[in-house]
XYZ file of C-alpha atoms in Angstrom:
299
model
C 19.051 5.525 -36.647
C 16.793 2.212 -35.466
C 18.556 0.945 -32.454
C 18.018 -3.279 -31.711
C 16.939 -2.198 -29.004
C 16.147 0.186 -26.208
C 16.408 -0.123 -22.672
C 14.506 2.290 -20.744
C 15.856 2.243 -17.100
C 19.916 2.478 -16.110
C 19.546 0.503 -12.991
C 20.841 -3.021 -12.573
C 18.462 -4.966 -14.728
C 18.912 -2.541 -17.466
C 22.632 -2.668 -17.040
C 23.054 -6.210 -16.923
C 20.610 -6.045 -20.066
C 23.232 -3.977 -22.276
C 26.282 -5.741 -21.301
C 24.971 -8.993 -22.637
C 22.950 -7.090 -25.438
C 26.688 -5.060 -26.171
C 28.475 -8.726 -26.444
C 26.134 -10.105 -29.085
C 27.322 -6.924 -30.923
C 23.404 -5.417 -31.529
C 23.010 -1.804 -31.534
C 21.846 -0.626 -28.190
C 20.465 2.420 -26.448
C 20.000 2.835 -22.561
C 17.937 5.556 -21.428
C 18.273 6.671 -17.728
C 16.318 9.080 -15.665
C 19.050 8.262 -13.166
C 16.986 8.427 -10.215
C 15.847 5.071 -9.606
C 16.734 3.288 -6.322
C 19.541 2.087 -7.385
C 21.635 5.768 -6.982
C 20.410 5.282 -3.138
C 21.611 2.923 -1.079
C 25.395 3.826 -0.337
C 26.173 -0.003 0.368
C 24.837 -3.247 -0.927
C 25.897 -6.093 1.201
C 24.918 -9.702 -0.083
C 26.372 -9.440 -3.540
C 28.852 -12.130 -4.166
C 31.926 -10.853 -4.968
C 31.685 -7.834 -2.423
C 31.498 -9.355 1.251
C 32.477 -5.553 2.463
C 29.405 -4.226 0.656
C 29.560 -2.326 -2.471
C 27.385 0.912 -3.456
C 25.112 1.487 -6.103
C 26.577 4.231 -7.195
C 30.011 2.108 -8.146
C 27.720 -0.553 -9.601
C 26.125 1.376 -11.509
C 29.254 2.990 -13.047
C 30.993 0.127 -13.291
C 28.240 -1.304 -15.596
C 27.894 1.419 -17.436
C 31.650 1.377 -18.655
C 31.329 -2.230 -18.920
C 28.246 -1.919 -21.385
C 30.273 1.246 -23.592
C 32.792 -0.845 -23.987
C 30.849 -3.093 -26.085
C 29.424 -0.019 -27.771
C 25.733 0.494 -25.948
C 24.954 4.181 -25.950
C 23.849 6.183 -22.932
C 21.550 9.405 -22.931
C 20.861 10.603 -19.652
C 16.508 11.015 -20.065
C 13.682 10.022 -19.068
C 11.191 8.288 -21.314
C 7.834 10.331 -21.256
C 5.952 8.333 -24.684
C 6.119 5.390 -26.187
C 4.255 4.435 -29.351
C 4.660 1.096 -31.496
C 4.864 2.104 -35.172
C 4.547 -0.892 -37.682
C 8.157 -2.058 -37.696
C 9.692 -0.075 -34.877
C 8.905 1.395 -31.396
C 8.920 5.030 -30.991
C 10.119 6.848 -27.908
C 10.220 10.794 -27.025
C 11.873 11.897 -24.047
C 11.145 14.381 -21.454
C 13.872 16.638 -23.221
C 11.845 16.299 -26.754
C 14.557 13.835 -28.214
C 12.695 11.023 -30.369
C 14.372 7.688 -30.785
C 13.614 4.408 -32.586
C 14.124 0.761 -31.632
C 13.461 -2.915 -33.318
C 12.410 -3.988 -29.335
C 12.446 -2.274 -26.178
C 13.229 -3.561 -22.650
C 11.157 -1.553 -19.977
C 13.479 -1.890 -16.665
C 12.222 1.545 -14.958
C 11.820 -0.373 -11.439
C 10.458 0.806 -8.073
C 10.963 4.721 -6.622
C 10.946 4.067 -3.056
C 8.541 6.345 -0.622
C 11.252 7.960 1.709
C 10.695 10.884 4.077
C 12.399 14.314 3.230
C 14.484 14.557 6.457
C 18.272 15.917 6.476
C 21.142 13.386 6.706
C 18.751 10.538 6.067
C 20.045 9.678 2.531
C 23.751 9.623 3.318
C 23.349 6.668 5.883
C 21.022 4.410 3.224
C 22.829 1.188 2.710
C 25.339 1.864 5.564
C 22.857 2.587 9.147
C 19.487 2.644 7.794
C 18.032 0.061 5.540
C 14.925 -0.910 3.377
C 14.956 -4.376 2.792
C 15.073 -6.957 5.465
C 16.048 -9.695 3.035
C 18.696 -7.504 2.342
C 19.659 -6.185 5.243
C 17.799 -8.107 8.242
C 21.888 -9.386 9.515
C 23.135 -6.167 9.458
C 20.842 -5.465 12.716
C 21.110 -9.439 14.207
C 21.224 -8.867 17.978
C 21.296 -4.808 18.086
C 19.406 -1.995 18.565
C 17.377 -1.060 15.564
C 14.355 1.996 15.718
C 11.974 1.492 12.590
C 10.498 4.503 10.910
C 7.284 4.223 8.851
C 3.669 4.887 8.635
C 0.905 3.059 10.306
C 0.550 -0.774 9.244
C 3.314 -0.661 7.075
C 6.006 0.053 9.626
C 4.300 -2.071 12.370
C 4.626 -5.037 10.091
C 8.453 -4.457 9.329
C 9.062 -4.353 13.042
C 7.345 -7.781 13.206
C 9.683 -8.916 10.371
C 12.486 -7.909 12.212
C 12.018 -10.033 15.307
C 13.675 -12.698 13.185
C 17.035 -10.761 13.640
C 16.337 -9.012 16.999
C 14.469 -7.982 19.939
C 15.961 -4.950 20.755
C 13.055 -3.178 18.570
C 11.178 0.215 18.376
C 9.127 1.604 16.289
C 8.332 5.330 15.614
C 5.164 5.919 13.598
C 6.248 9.121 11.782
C 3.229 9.779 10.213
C 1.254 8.927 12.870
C -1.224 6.632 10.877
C -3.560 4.271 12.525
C -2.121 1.340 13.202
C -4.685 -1.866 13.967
C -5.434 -3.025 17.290
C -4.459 -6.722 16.454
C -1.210 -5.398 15.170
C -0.640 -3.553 17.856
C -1.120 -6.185 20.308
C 1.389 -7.795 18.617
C 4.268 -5.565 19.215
C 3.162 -5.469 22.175
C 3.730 -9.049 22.549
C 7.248 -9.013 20.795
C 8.316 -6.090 23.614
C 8.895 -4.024 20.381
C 8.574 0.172 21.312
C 5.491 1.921 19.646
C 6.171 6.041 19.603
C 3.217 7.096 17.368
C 5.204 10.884 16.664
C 6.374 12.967 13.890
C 10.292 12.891 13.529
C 11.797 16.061 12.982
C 16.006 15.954 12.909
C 18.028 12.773 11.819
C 20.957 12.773 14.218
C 23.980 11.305 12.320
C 27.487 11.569 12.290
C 28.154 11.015 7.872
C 26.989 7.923 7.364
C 26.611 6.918 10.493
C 23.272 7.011 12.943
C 22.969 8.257 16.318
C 19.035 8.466 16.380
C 15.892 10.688 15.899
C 14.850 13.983 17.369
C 11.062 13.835 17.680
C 8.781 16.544 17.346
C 8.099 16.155 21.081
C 11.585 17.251 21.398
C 12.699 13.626 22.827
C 15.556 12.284 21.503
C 15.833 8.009 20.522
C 18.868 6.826 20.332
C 19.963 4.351 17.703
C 23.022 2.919 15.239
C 20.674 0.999 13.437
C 17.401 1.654 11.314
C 14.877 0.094 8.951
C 12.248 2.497 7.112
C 8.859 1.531 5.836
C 6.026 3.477 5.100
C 4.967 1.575 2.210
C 3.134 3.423 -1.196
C 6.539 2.822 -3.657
C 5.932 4.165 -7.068
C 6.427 0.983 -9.281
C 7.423 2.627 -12.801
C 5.099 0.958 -15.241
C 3.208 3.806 -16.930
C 5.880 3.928 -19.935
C 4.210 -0.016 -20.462
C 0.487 1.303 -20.119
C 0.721 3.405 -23.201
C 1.245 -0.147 -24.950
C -1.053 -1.616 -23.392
C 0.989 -3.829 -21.485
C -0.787 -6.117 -18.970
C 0.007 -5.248 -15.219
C -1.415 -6.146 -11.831
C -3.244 -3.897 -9.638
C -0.244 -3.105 -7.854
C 1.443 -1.566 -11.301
C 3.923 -4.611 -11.782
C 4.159 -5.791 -14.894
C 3.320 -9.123 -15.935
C 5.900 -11.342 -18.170
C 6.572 -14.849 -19.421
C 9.007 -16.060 -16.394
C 10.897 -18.359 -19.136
C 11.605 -15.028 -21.029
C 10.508 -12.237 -19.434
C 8.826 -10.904 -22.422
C 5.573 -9.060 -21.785
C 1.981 -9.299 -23.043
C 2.935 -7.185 -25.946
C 4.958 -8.664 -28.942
C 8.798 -7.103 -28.613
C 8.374 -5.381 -25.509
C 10.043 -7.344 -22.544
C 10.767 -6.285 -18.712
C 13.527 -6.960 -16.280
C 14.196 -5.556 -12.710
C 11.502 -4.711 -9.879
C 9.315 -3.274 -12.251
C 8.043 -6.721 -12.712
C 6.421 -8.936 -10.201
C 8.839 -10.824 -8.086
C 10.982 -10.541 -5.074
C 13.303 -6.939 -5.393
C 16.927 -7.913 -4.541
C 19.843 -6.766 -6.631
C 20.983 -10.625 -7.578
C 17.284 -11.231 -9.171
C 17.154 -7.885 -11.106
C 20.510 -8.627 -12.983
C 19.192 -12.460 -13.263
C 16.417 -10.558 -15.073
C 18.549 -8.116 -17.106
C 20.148 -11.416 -18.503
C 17.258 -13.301 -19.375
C 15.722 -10.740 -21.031
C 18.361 -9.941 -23.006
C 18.968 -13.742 -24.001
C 15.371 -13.870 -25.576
C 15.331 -10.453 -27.135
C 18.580 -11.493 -28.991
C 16.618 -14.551 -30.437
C 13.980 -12.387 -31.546
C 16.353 -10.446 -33.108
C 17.850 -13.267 -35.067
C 14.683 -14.747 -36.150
C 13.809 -11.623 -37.825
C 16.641 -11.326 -39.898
């Protein structure tokens, strides 16, 4: 079977993607890895609809039935090789599967670099954030303890100032941090603790602080990570020859998010803009809109 198309990537964009795709009744296939950073964050709070926050987990499933329901398929792989034949795209999975598709939709996004500590993951979205666009009002006035790496954490606890004062930051991996930077925390009263972290103290979702290596403990409700290197998940477009930035985002046409390569368009934080839920189903949309017209002018 040739599929209209196939979306590689079961996060938002790619969701959003097959439920308009599904509704102009074309013959879709959504391939998932399903371990983007969209199965992270346990609450997403400045998406209309859901002022109590909503997780990504229920997004994600609720798009998913959504999409079926219009008759897009599912298969729960990852995409390991893409090749463009002369009328069709060919894609082989990690599991050996091979499937065919008239266009293809690369929506793989961004993995995010997070540390491997216990009882981190279960407070993502609910105590301890990654986006300050996000998530900056969750922490407005209170208490908030960054974790990241050099430069990269430094900077977020700059950002933060926006939203409060009350600020420390814990280099965990103890990189250098510059001495202009530095003054500058120093000037915003924010905390520096340049030492590994070795227990999350939480209660489920909830923070209560960090145990350090040095045995201290810092207490906290509230926490932003950054420690910056983020896989963005563009190597399925290199094999096409799809043109990206340095940093690995792709580039695409912002009227219709198509790519540099005819029939191959991308949605979602994979491509180069700002990485917020709302924009990444935006994306999804668009996408979709103009791969449906390509469709029809084929026919």
């Amino acid at each position: 079977m040739v599929f209209d198309c196939i979306i590689i990537g079961g996060g938002f964009a790619g969701l959003q993607a097959a439920i308009q795709l599904g509704r102009y009744n074309h013959h879709i296939l959504v391939l998932d890895s399903n371990d983007g950073r969209s199965t992270l964050c346990n609450s997403y709070h400045n998406i209309l609809g859901y002022p109590e926050g909503v997780s990504g987990k229920t997004l994600r499933d609720i798009g998913r039935r959504q999409a079926e329901s219009f008759g897009v398929q599912f298969k729960n792989e990852k995409a390991e090789t893409v090749r463009k034949l002369e009328a069709h795209f060919l894609i082989t999975t990690e599991k050996g599967q091979l499937y065919k598709g008239k266009r293809l939709l690369i929506a793989t996004g961004i993995k995010d670099r997070i540390p491997s500590l216990d009882y981190l993951k279960p407070c993502l979205g609910k105590s301890i954030y990654v986006c300050p666009d996000c998530d900056g009002y969750e922490v407005k006035g209170k208490r908030t303890i960054v974790i990241g790496s050099g430069n990269v954490g430094a900077h977020m606890a700059l950002t933060l100032t926006y939203w409060t004062r009350e600020l420390i930051y814990i280099n965990h991996e103890q990189e250098p941090v510059d001495e202009e930077i530095a003054g500058q925390l120093n000037n915003y009263g924010i905390t520096y603790i340049c030492s590994a972290i070795r227990e999350v103290l939480a209660r489920g979702d909830q923070l209560e602080g960090y145990r350090l290596t040095t045995g201290e403990i810092i207490q906290g409700a509230h926490s932003f990570i950054a420690f910056g290197g983020n896989e963005v998940r563009s190597d399925i477009a290199s094999q096409l020859g799809v043109e990206r930035l340095e940093n690995k985002h792709i580039v695409v046409n912002p009227r219709t998010n198509q790519t540099s390569i005819p029939y191959v368009w991308a949605a979602g934080d994979v491509v180069a803009h700002t990485q917020q839920v709302t924009v990444a189903l935006g994306d999804g949309s668009l996408a979709a809109i103009w791969i449906h017209k390509s469709l029809l002018a084929s026919k």
